[in-house]
mmCIF file of C-alpha atoms in Angstrom:
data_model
loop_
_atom_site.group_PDB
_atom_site.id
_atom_site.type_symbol
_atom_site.label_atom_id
_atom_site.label_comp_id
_atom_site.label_asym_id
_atom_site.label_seq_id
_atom_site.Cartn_x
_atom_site.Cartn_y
_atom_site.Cartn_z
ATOM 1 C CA UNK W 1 -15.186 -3.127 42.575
ATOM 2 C CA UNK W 2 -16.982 -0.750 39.884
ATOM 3 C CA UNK W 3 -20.331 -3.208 40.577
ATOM 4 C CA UNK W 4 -20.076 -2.329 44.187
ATOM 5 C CA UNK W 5 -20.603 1.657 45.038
ATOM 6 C CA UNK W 6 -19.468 1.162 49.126
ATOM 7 C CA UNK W 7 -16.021 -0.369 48.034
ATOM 8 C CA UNK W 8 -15.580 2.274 45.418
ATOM 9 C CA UNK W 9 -16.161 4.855 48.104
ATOM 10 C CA UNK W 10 -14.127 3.494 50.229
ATOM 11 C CA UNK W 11 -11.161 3.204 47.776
ATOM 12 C CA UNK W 12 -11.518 6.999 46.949
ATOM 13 C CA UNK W 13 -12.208 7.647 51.012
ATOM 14 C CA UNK W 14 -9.063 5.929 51.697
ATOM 15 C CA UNK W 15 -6.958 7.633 49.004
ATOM 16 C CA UNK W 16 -8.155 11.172 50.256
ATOM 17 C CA UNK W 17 -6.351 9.859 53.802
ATOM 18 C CA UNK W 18 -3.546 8.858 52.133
ATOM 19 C CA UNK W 19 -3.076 12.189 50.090
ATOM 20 C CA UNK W 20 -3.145 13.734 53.616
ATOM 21 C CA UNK W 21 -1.415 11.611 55.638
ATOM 22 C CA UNK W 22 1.543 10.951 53.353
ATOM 23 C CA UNK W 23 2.310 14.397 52.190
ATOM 24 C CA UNK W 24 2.004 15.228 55.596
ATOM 25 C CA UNK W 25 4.505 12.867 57.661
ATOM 26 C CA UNK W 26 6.962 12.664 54.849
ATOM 27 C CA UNK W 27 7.220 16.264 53.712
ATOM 28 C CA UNK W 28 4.915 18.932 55.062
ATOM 29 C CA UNK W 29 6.480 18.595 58.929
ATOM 30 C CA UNK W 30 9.691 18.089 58.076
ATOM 31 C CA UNK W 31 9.967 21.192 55.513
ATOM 32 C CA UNK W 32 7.882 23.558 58.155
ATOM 33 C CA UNK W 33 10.281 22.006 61.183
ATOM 34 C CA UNK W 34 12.986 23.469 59.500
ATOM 35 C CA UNK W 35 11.671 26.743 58.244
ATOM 36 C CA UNK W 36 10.660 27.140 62.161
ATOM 37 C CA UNK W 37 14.464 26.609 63.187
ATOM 38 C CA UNK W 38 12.818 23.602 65.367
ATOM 39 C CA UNK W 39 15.044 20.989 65.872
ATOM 40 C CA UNK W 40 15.300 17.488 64.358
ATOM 41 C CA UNK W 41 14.397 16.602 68.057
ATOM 42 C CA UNK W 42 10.930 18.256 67.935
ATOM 43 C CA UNK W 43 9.981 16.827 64.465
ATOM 44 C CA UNK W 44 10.689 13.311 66.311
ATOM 45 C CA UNK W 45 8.315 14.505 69.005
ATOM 46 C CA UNK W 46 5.523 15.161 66.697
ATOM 47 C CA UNK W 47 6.162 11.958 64.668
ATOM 48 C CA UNK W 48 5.901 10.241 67.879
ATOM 49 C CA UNK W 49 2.824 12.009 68.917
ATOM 50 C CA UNK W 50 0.798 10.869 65.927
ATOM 51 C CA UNK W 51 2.095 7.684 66.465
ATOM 52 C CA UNK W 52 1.183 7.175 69.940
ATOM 53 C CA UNK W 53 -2.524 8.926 68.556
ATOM 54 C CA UNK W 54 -2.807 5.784 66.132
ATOM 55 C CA UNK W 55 -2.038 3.646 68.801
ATOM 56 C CA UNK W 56 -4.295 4.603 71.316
ATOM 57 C CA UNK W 57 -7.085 5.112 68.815
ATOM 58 C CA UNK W 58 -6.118 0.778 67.433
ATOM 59 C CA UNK W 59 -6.165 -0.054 70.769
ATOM 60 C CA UNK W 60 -9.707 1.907 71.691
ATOM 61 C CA UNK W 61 -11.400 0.091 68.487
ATOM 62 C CA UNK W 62 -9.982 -2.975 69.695
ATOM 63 C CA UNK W 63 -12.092 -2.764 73.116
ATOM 64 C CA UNK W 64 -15.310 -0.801 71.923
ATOM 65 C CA UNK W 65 -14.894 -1.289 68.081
ATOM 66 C CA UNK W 66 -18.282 -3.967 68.349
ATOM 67 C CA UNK W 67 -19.863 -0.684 69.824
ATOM 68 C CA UNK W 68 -19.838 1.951 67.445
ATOM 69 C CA UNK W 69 -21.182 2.103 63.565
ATOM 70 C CA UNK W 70 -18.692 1.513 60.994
ATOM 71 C CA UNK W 71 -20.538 4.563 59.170
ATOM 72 C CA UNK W 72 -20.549 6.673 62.058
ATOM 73 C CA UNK W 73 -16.531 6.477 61.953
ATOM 74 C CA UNK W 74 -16.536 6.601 58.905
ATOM 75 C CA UNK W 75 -17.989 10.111 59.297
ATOM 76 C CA UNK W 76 -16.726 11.979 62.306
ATOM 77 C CA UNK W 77 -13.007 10.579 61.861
ATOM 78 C CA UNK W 78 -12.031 13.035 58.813
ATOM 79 C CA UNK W 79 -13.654 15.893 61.092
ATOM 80 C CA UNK W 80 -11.302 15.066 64.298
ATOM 81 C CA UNK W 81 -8.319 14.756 61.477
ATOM 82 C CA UNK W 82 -9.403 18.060 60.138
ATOM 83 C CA UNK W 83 -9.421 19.993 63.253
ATOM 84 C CA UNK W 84 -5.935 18.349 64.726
ATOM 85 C CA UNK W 85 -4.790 19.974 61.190
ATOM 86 C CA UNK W 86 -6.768 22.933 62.074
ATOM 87 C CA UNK W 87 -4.401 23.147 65.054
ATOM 88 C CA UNK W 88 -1.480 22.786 63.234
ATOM 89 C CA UNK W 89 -2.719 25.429 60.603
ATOM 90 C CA UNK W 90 -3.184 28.227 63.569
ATOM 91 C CA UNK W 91 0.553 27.280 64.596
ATOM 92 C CA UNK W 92 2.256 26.906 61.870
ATOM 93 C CA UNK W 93 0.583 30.671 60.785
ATOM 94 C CA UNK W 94 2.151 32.450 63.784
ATOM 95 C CA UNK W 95 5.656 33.666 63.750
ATOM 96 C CA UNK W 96 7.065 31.789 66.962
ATOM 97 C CA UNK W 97 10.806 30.772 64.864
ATOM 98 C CA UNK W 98 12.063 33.792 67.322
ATOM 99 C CA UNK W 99 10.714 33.099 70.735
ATOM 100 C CA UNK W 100 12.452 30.387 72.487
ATOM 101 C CA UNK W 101 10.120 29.764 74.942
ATOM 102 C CA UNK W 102 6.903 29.420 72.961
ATOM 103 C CA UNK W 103 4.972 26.535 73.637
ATOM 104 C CA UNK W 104 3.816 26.364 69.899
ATOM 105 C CA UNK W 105 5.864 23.222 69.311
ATOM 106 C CA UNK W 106 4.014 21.641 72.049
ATOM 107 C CA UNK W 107 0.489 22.771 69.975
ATOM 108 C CA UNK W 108 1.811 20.801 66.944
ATOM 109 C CA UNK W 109 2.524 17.428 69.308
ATOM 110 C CA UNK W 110 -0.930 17.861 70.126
ATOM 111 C CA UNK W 111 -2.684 18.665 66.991
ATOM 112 C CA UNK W 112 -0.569 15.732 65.681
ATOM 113 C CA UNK W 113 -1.385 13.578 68.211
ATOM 114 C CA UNK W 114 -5.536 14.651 67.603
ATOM 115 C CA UNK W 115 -4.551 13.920 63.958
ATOM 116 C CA UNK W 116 -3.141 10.508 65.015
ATOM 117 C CA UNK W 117 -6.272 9.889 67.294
ATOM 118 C CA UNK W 118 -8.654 10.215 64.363
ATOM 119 C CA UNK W 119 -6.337 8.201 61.684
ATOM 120 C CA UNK W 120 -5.557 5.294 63.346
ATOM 121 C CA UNK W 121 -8.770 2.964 62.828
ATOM 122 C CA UNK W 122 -8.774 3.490 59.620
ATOM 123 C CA UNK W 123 -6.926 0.164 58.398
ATOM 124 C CA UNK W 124 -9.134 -1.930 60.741
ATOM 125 C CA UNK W 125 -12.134 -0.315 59.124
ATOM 126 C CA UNK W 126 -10.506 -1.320 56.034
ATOM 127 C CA UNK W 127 -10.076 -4.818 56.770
ATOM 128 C CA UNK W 128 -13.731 -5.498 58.109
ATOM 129 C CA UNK W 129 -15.963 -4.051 55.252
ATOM 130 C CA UNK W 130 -13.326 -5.481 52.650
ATOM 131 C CA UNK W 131 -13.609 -8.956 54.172
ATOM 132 C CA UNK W 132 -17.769 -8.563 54.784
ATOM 133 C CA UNK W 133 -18.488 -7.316 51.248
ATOM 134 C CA UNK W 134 -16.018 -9.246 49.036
ATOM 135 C CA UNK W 135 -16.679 -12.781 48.346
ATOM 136 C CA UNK W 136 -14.042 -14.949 49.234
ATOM 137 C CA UNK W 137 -12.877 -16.051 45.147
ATOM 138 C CA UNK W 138 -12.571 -12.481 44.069
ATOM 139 C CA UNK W 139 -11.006 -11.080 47.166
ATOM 140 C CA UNK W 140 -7.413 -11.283 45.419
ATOM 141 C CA UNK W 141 -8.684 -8.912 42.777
ATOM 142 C CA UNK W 142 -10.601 -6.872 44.483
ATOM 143 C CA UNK W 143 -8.330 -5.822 47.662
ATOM 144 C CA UNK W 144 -5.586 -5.245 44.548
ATOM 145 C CA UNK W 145 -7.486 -2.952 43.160
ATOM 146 C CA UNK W 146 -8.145 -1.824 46.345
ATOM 147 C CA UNK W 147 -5.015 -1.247 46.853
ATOM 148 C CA UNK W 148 -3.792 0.466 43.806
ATOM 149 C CA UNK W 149 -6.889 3.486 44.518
ATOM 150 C CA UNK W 150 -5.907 3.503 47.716
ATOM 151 C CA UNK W 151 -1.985 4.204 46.997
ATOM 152 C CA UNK W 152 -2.411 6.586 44.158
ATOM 153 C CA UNK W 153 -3.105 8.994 46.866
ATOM 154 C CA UNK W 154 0.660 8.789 48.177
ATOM 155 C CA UNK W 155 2.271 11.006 44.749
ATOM 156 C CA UNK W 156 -0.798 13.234 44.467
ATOM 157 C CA UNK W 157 -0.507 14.423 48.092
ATOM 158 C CA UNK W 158 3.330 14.771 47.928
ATOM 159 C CA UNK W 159 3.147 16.606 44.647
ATOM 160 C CA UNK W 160 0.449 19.159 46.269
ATOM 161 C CA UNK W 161 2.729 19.438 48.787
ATOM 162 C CA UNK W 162 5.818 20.194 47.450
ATOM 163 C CA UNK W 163 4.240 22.527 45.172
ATOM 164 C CA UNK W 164 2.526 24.476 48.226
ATOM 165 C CA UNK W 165 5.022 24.837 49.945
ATOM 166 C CA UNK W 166 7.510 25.796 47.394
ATOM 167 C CA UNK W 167 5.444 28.462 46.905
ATOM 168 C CA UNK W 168 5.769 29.083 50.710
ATOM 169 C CA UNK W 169 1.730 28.785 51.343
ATOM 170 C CA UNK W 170 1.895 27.012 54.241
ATOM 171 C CA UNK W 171 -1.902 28.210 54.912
ATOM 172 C CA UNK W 172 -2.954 27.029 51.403
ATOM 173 C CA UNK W 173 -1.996 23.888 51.895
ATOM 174 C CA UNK W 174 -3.498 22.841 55.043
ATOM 175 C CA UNK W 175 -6.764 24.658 53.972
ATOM 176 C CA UNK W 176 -6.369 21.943 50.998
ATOM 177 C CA UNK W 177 -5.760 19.161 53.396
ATOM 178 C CA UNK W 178 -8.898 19.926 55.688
ATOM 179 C CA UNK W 179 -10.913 20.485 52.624
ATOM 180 C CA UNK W 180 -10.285 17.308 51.702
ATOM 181 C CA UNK W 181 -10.866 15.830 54.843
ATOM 182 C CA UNK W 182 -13.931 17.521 54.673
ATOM 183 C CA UNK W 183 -15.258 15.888 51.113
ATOM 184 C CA UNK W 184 -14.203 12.697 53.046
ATOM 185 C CA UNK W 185 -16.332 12.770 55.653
ATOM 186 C CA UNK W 186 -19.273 13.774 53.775
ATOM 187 C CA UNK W 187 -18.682 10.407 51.105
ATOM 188 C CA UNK W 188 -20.512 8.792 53.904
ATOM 189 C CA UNK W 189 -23.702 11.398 54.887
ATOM 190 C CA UNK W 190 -25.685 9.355 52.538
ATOM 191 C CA UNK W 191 -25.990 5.543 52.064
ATOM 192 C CA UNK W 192 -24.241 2.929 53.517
ATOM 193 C CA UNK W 193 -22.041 -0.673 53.489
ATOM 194 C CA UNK W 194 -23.649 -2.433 51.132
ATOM 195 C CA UNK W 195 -22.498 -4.832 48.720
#
């Protein structure tokens, strides 16, 4: 992996994601659900919002996938993350725990399902360049290291998390996520797939 820069980048692109997305769906929305007084009904909304996101968004690269650059996805999908977090950062910074009518839960279904939109093609990304730059006898190895870049992501983002919000900076945090998001997108301004 170390002899080949695009697989490298795309370990530490996908670890970035997974710092987000983790700490995000296992932590970040439930915590703020309850500081919000939501109930555990609107956190299942939202979950199912990204979800349907990733969905649609499989199910677009499915049908067009053979259409678009790898690279150019590569580069615009952190953005659209970014700003369905961006959403979710401007809602989650208003006081709306007291108004029963506010349609601010309804702002994070959508800025989770943007987030969804933009996450889902990820893995199928993944799975092309892995199996067009790896030869076939080293693509045990390689996908396991892979792997294990990938994954580290996973306790880093939950410990950011938990520390954030413990210190109840809610704005903090998702200003680190979309940062990140950021940095990811821009991994891919210059160069390309190569092996």
């Amino acid at each position: 992996m170390l002899s080949t820069p695009s697989l490298l980048k795309l370990g530490i692109y996908d670890l970035i994601i997974n710092i987000v997305a983790v700490a995000l769906l296992s932590l970040t929305l439930p915590v703020l659900a309850n500081i919000n007084d939501k109930q555990a009904v609107w956190l299942g909304i939202w979950l199912t919002c990204f979800a349907f996101g990733t969905t649609l968004t499989t199910l677009a690269y499915t049908f067009l996938g053979h259409r678009l650059s790898v690279i150019r996805l590569l580069q615009l999908t952190p953005i659209g993350q970014a700003l369905g977090l961006s959403l979710l950062l401007w809602t989650f910074g208003r006081d709306w725990s007291f108004d029963p009518n506010s349609t601010a839960p309804l702002l994070v279904g959508f800025g989770m399902f943007v987030y969804g939109l933009n996450l889902g093609v990820g893995s199928v990304i993944d799975a092309t360049v892995l199996q067009k730059l790896v030869p076939e006898d080293k693509r045990g190895t390689v996908f396991s290291a892979f792997s294990s870049i990938r994954y580290t992501g996973v306790p880093l983002g939950i410990f950011i998390s938990g520390l954030l919000l413990e210190q109840n900076n809610t704005a903090m945090l998702f200003a680190v996520f979309i940062g990140l998001l950021i940095i990811n997108s821009s991994l891919w301004f210059r160069g390309s797939l190569q092996a």
